[in-house]
Short mmCIF file of C-alpha atoms and ligand atoms in Angstrom, two decimals:
data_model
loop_
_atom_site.label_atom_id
_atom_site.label_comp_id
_atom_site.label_asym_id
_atom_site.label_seq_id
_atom_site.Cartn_x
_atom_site.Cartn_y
_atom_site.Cartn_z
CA UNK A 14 0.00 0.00 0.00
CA UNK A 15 1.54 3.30 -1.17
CA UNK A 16 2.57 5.93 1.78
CA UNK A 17 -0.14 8.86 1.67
CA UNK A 18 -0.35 11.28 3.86
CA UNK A 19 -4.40 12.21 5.19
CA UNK A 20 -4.07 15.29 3.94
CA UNK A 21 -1.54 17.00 1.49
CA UNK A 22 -1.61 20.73 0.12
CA UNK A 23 0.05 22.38 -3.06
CA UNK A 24 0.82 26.23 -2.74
CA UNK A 25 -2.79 27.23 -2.73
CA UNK A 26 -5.18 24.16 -2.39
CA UNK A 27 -5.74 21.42 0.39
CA UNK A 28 -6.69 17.91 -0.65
CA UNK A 29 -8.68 15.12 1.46
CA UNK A 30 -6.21 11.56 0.65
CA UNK A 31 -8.21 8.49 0.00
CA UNK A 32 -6.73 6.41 3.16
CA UNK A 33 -9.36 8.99 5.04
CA UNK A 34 -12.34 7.55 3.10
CA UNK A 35 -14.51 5.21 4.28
CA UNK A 36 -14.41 2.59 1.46
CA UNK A 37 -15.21 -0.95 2.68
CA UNK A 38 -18.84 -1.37 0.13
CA UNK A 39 -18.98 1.98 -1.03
CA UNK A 40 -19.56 2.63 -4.90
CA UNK A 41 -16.45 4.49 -5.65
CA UNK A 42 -16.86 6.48 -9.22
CA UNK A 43 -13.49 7.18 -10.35
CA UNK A 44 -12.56 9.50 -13.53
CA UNK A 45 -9.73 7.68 -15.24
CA UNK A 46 -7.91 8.84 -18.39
CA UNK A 47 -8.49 5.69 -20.86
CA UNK A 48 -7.77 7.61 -24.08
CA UNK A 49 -5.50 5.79 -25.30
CA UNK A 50 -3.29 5.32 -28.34
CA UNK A 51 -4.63 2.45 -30.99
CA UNK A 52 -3.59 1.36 -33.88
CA UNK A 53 -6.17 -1.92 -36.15
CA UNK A 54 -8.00 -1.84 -32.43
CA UNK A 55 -4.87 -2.66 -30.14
CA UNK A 56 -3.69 -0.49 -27.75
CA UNK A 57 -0.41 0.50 -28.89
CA UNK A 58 1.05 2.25 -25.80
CA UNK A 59 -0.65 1.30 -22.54
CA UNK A 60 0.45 3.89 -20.24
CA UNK A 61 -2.94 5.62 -18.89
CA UNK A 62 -3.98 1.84 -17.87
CA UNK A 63 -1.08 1.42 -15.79
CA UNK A 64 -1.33 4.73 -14.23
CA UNK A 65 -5.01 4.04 -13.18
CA UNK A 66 -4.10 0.36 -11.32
CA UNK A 67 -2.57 1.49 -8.38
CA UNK A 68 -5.92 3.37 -7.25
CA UNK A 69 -7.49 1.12 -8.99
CA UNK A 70 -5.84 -1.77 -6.49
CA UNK A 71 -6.29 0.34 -3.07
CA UNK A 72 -9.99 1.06 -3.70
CA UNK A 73 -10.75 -2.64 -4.51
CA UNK A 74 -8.17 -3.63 -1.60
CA UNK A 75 -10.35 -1.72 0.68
CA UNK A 76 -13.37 -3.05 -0.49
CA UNK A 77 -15.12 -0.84 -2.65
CA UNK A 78 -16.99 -1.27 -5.61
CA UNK A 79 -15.45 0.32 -8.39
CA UNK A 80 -16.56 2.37 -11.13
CA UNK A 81 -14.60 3.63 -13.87
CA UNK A 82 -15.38 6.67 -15.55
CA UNK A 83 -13.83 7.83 -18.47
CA UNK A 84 -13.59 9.10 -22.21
CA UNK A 85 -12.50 7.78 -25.57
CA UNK A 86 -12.15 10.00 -28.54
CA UNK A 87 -14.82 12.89 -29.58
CA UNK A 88 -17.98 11.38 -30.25
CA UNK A 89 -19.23 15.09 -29.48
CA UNK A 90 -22.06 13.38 -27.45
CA UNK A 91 -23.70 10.74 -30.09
CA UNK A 92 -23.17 7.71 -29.33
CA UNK A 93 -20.19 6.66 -32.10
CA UNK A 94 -19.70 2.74 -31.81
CA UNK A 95 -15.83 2.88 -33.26
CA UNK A 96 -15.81 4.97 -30.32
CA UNK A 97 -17.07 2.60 -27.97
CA UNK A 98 -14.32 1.83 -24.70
CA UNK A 99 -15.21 -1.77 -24.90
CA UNK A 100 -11.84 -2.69 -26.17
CA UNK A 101 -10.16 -1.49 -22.84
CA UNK A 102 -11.90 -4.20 -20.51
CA UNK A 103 -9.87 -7.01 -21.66
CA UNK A 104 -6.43 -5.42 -21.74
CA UNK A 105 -7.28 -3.60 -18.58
CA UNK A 106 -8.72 -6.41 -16.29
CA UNK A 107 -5.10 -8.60 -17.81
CA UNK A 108 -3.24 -5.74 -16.11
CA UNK A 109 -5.38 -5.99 -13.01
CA UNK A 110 -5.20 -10.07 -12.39
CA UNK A 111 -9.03 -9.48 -11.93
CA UNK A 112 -12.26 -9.18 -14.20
CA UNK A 113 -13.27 -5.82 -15.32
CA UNK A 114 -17.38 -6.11 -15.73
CA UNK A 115 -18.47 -3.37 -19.10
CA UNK A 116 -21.75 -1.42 -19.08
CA UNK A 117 -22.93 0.02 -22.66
CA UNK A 118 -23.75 2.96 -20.85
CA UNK A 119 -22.63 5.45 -18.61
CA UNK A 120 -25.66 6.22 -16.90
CA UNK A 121 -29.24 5.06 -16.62
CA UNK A 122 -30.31 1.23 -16.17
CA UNK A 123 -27.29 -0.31 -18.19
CA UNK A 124 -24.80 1.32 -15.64
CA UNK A 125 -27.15 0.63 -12.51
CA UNK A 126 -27.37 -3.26 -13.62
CA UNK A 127 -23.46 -3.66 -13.70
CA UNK A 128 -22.75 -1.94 -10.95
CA UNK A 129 -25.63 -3.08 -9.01
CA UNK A 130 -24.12 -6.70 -9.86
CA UNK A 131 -20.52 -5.73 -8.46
CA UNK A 132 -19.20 -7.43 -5.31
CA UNK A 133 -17.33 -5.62 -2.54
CA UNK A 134 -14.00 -5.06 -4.26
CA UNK A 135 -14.83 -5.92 -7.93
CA UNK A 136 -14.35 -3.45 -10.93
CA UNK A 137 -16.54 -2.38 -13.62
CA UNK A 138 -15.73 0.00 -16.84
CA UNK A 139 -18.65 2.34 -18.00
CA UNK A 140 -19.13 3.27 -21.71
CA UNK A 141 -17.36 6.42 -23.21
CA UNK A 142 -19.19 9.61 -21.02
CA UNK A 143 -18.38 11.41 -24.47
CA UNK A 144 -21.60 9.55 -25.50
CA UNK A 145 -23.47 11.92 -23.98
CA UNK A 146 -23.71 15.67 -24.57
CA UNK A 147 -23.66 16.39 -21.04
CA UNK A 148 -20.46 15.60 -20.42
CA UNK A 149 -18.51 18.48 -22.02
CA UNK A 150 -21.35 20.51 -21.11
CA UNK A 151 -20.82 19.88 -17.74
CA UNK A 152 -24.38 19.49 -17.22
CA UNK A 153 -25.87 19.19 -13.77
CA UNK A 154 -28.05 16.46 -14.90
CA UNK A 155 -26.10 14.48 -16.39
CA UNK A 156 -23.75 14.64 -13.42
CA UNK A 157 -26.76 13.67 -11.46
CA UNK A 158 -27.20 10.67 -13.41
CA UNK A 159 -23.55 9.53 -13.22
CA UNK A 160 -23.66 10.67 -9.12
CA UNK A 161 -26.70 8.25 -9.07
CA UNK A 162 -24.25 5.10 -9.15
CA UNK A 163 -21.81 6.02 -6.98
CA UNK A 164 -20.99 6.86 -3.04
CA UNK A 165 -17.59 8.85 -3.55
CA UNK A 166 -15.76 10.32 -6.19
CA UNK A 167 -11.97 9.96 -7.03
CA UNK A 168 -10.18 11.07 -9.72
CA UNK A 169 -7.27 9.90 -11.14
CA UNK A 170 -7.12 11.93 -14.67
CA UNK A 171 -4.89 14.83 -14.11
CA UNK A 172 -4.48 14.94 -17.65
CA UNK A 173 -8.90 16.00 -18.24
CA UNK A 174 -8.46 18.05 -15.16
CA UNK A 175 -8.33 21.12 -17.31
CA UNK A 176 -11.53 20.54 -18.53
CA UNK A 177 -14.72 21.00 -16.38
CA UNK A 178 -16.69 18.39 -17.63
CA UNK A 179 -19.76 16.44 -15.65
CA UNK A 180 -17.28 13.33 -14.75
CA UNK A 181 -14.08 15.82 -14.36
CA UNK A 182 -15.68 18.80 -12.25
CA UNK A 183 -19.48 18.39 -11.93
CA UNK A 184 -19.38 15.30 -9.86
CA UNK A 185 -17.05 16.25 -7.20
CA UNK A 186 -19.53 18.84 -6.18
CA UNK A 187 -22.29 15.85 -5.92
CA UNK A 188 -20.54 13.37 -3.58
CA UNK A 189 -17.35 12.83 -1.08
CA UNK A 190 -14.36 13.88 -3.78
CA UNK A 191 -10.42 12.23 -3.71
CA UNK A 192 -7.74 12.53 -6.16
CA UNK A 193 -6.46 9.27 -7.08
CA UNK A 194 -3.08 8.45 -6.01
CA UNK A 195 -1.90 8.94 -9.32
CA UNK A 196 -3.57 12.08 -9.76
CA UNK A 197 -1.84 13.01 -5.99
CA UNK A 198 1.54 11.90 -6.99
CA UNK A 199 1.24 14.12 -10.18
CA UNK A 200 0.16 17.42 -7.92
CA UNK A 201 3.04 16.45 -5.34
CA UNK A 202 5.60 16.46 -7.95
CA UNK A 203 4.31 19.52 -9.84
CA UNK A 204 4.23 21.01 -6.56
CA UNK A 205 7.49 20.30 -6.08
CA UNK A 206 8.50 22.00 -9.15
CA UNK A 207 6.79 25.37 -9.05
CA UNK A 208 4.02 25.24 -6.61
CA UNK A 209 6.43 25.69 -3.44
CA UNK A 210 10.10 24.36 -4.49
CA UNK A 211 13.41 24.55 -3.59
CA UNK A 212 15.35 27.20 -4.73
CA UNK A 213 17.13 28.15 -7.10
CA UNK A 214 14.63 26.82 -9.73
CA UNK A 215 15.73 26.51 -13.68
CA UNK A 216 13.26 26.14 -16.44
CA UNK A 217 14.18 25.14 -19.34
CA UNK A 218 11.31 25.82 -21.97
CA UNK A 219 11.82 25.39 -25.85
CA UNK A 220 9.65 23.86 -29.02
CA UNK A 221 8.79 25.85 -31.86
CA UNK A 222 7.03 28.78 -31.01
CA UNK A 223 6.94 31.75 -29.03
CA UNK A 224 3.06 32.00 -29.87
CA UNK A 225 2.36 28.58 -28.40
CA UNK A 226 3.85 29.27 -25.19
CA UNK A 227 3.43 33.61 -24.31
CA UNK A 228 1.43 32.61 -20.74
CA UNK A 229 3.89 29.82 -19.99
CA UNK A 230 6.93 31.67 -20.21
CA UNK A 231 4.99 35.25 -18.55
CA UNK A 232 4.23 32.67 -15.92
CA UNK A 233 8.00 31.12 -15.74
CA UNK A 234 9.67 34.63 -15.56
CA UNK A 235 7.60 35.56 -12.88
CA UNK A 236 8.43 32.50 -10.70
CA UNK A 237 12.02 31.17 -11.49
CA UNK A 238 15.39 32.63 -10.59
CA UNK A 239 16.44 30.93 -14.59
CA UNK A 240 14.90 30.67 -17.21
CA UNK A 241 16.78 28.61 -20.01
CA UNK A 242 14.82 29.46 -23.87
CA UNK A 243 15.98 27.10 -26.91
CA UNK A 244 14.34 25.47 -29.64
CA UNK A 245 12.52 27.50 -32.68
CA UNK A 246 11.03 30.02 -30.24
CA UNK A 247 15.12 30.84 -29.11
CA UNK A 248 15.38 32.10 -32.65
CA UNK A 249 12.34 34.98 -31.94
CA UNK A 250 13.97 36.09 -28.96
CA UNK A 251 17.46 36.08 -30.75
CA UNK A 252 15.76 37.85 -33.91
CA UNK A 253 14.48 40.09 -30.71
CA UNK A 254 17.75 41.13 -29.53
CA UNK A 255 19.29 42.63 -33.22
CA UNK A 256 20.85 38.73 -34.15
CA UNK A 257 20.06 37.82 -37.67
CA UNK A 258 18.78 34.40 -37.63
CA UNK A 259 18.99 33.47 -41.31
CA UNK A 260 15.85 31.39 -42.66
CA UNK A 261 15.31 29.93 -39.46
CA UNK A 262 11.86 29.56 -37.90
CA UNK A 263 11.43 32.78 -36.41
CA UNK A 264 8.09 34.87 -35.26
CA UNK A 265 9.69 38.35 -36.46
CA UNK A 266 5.96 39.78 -35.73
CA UNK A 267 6.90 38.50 -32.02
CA UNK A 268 9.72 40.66 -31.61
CA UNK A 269 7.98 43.23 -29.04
CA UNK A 270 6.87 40.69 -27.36
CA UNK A 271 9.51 38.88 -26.95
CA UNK A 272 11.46 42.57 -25.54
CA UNK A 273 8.38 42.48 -23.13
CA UNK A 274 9.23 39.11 -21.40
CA UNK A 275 13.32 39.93 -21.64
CA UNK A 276 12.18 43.14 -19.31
CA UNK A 277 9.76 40.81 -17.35
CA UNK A 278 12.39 38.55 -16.55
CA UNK A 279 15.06 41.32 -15.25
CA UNK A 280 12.78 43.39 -13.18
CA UNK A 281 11.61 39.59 -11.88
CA UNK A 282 15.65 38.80 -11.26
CA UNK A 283 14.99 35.74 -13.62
CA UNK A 284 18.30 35.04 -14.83
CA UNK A 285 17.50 34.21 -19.06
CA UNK A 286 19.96 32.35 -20.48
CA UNK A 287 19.16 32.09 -24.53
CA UNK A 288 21.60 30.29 -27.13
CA UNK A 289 25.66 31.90 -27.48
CA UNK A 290 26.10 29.44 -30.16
CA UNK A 291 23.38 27.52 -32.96
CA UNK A 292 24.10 24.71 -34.74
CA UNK A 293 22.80 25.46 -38.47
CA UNK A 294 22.21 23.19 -42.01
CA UNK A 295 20.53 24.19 -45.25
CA UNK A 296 17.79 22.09 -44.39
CA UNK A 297 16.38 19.55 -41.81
CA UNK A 298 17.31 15.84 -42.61
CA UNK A 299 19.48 13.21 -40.99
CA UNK A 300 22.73 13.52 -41.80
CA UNK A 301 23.01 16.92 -43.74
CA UNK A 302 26.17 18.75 -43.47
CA UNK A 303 25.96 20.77 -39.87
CA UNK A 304 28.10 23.97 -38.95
CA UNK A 305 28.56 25.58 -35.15
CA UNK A 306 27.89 29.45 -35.42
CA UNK A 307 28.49 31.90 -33.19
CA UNK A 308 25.19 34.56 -32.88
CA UNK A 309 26.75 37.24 -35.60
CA UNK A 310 27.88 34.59 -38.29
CA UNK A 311 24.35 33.17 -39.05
CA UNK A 312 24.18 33.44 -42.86
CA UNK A 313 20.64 34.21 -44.71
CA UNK A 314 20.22 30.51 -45.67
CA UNK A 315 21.05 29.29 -42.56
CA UNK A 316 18.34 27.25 -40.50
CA UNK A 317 19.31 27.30 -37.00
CA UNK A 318 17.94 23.71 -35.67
CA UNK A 319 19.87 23.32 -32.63
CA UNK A 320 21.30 24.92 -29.55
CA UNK A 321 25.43 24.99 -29.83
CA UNK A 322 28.00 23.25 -27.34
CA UNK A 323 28.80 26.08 -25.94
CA UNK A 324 25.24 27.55 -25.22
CA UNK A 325 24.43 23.53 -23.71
CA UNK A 326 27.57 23.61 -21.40
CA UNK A 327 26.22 26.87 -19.59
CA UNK A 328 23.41 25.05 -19.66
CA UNK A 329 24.70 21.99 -17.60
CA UNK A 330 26.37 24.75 -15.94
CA UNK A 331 23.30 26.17 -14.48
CA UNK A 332 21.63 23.18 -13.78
CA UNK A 333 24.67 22.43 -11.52
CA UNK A 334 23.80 26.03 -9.43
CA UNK A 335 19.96 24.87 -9.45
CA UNK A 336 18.09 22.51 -7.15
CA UNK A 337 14.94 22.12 -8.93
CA UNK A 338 14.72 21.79 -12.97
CA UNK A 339 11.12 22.05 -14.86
CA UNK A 340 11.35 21.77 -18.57
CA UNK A 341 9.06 21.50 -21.18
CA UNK A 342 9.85 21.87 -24.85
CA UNK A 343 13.04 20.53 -26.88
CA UNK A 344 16.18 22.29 -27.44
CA UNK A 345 16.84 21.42 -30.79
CA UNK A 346 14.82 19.37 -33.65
CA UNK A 347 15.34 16.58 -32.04
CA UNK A 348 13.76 14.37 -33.81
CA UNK A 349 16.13 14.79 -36.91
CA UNK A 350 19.39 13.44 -35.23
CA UNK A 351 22.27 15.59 -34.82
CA UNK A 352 20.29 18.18 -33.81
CA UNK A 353 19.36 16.57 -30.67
CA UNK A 354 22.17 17.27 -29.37
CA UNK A 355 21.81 19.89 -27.23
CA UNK A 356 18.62 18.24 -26.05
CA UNK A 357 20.05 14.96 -25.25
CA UNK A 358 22.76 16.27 -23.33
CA UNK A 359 20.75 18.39 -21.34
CA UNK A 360 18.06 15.54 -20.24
CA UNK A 361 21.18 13.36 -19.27
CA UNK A 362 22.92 16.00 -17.75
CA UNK A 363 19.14 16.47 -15.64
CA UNK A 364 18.84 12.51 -14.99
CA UNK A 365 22.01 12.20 -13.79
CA UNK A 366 21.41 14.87 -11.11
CA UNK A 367 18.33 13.83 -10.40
CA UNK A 368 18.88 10.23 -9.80
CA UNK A 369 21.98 11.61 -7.32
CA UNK A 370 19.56 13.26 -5.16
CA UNK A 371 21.03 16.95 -6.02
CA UNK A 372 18.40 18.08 -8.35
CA UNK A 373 14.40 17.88 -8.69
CA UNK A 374 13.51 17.22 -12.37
CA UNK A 375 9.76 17.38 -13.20
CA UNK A 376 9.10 17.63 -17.50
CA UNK A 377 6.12 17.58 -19.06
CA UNK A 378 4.96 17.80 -23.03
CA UNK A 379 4.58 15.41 -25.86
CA UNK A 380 7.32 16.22 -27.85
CA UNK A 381 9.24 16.69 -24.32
CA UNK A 382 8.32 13.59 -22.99
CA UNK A 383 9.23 11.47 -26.45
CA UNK A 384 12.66 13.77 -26.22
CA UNK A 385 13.38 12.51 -22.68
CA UNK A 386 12.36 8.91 -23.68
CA UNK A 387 14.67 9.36 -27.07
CA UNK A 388 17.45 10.37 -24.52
CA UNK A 389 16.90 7.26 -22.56
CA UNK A 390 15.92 9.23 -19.73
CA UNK A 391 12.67 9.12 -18.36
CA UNK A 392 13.18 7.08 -15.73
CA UNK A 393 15.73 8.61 -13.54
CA UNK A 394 13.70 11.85 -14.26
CA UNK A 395 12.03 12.75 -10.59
CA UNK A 396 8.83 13.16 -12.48
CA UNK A 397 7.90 12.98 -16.14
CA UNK A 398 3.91 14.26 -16.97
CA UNK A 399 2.16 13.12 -19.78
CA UNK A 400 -0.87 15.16 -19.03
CA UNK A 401 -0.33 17.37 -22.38
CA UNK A 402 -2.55 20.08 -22.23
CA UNK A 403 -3.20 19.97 -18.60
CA UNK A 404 0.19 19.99 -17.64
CA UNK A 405 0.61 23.10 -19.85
CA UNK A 406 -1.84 24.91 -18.46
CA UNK A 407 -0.98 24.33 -15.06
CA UNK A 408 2.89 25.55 -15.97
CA UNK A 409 0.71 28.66 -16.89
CA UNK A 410 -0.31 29.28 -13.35
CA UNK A 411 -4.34 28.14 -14.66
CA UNK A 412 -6.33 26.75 -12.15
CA UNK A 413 -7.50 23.70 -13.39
CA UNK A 414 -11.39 23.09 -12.55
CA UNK A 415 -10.89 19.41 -12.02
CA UNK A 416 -8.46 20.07 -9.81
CA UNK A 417 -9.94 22.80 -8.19
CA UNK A 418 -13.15 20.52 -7.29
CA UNK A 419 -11.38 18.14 -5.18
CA UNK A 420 -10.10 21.13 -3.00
CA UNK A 421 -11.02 19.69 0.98
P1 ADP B 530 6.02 19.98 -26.33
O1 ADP B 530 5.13 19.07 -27.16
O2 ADP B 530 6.94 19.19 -25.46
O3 ADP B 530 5.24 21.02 -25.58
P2 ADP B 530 6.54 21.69 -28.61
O4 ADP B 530 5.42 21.04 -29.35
O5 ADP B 530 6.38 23.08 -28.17
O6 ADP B 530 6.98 20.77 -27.36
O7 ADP B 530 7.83 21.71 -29.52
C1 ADP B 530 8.41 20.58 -30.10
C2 ADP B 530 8.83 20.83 -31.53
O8 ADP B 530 9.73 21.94 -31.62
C3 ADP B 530 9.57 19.65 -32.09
O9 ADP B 530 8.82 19.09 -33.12
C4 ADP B 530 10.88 20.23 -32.58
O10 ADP B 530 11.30 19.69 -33.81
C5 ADP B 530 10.56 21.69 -32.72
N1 ADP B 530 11.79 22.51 -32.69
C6 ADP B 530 12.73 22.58 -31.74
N2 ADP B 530 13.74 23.38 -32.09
C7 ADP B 530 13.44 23.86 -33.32
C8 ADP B 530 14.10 24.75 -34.23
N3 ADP B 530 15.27 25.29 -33.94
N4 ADP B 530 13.50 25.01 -35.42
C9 ADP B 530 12.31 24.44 -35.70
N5 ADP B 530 11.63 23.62 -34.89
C10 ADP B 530 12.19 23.32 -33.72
MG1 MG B 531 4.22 19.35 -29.10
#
């Protein structure tokens, strides 16, 4: 049984922990992130099962009947049979060492059947909540209707918490409400990272775009004593600063901005540390012929696609003088090997600090996360969040409204 605490808090919110809940027959409903990956109708990664079994495992442990709520795809409320989560009983009740009971529904007398046929400690999966329109609409009906088949409410699906849907926000104001321990572990760790860490904190935030990522790195400033910027959006902020940046991706319309969050960061005392060196081709593909440039010889066909040695060796450098790391966004075009480089050097550099006990690493992002796992990484990472959008929005300093609803 995992260590939890009765009670835990990030910088602003206070959660209830589920080894407070009275469980032994209850109908726990619990909001799990099923949406996986498939490819012919097998589940080609099976990462968001795993996540859910350890809650999953306590709650049935403990004697509860469980429920599992969750969505697959955008069936846009209509009921979309390709869309159906039938294919995840099987797989997930394998994973389990137990059955997994499916109703065809999500509410009404389908639901009430299966779970009205559950013993203390058994598991059922409910059909896609997407089904219905009141889901995304967050509708207190429908919330009603789900509410009807349970006792208490956990969520485990940090990665839907930024939506405030009728199984993600509306039911925790219904009945009892826990985050799962997967969903706890994931606040812990972000907490860690920028809720209330240990200073000095370095971000590292890079990926294409400046215009993707204005409240994240307004947010960052704000909070970090360094701020590393690399990738495509590195290039903006270069282009921002008088450096000619060749044909490189660059958001020249961006420039002002990018001046904006230079000033936000020094009247902050955010230390920014942007590229000294690029690595440049003619164009992106393995294997083209690569040159290291300092900032004033970038020539008008260049494409700058990676962050140089010197620029990664500060870098390393700074990670060294910081006790907590949060990253999202590559350095580099990492997938396109050698300009991953920078980025692969970096997440080692991160692992190996982390896995020594000197440094807290938290990353989040798809292309981060596939960077780190490119690197060989992930592991030895303190934590790595595949929440996507959620995780984005909370490195934006947004409340998220799933979240939010489980506040004790
Ligand atoms: P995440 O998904 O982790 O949030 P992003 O989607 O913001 O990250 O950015 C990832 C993308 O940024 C990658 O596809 C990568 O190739 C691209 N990228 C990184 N550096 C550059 C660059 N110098 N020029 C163009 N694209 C870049
Ligand atoms: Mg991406």
């Amino acid at each position: 049984m995992p260590d939890i605490p009765t009670l835990f808090r990030d910088d602003l919110m206070t959660f209830r922990t589920l080894d407070t809940a009275d469980l032994a027959g209850k109908r726990a409903l619990v909001r799990v992130d099923f949406n996986v990956p498939v490819d012919g109708g097998k589940i080609t990664d099976d990462t968001r099962l795993r996540a859910a079994l350890p809650t999953i495992s306590y709650l049935s442990k403990q004697g509860a009947k469980v429920i599992l709520l969750a969505h697959f795809d955008r069936p846009k409320g209509k009921v979309v049979p390709e869309m159906s989560l039938a294919f995840v009983a099987e797989p997930l009740s394998k994973l389990l060492e137990q059955p997994v009971a499916f109703a065809s529904d999500a509410v009404g007398p389908a639901a009430a059947d299966v779970v009205n046929g559950l013993e203390n400690g058994g598991v059922a999966l409910l059909e896609n909540v997407r089904f219905h329109a009141g889901e995304e609409k967050n509708d207190a009906d429908f919330a009603a209707a789900l509410a009807a088949n349970g006792d208490v409410y956990v969520n485990d699906a940090f990665s839907a918490a930024h939506r405030a849907h009728a199984s993600t926000e509306g039911l925790a104001k219904l009945l009892p409400a826990y985050p799962g321990l997967s969903m706890q572990r994931e606040l812990e760790a972000l907490d860690a990272a920028l809720g209330n860490p240990k200073k000095p904190v370095i971000g590292i935030v890079g990926g294409s775009k400046v215009s993707t990522k204005l409240d994240l790195l307004n947010n960052l400033v704000a909070k970090l004593d360094r701020l590393a910027i690399g990738g495509g959006m590195a290039n903006t902020f270069l282009f921002a600063q008088g450096h000619d940046v060749g044909a490189s991706l660059c958001e020249k319309d961006l420039a002002d901005t990018a001046r904006e969050i230079i000033a936000k960061a020094e009247k902050a005392g955010c230390e920014l540390l942007l590229p000294t060196d690029v690595v440049v081709a003619k164009k992106v593909a393995p294997g083209v012929e690569t040159a290291v440039r300092a900032l004033n010889e970038v020539q008008a066909d260049d494409l700058i696609l990676d962050a140089g040695p010197e620029s990664a060796k500060r870098l390393l450098a700074a990670m060294d003088d910081s006790v907590t790391l949060i990253w999202n966004g590559p350095l580099g075009v990492f997938e396109v090997p050698p300009f991953d480089e920078a980025t692969v050097s970096a997440a080692k550099h991160a692992a190996a600090l982390a896995k020594s006990g000197k440094l807290v690493a938290v990353a989040g992002g798809g292309d981060t996360v596939a960077a780190l796992n490119h690197a060989g990484v992930s592991a030895d990472f303190t934590f790595v969040s595949t929440a996507g959008g959620a995780f984005l929005e909370w490195m934006e300093g947004k409340t998220l409204p799933g979240v939010a609803a489980l506040e004790a």
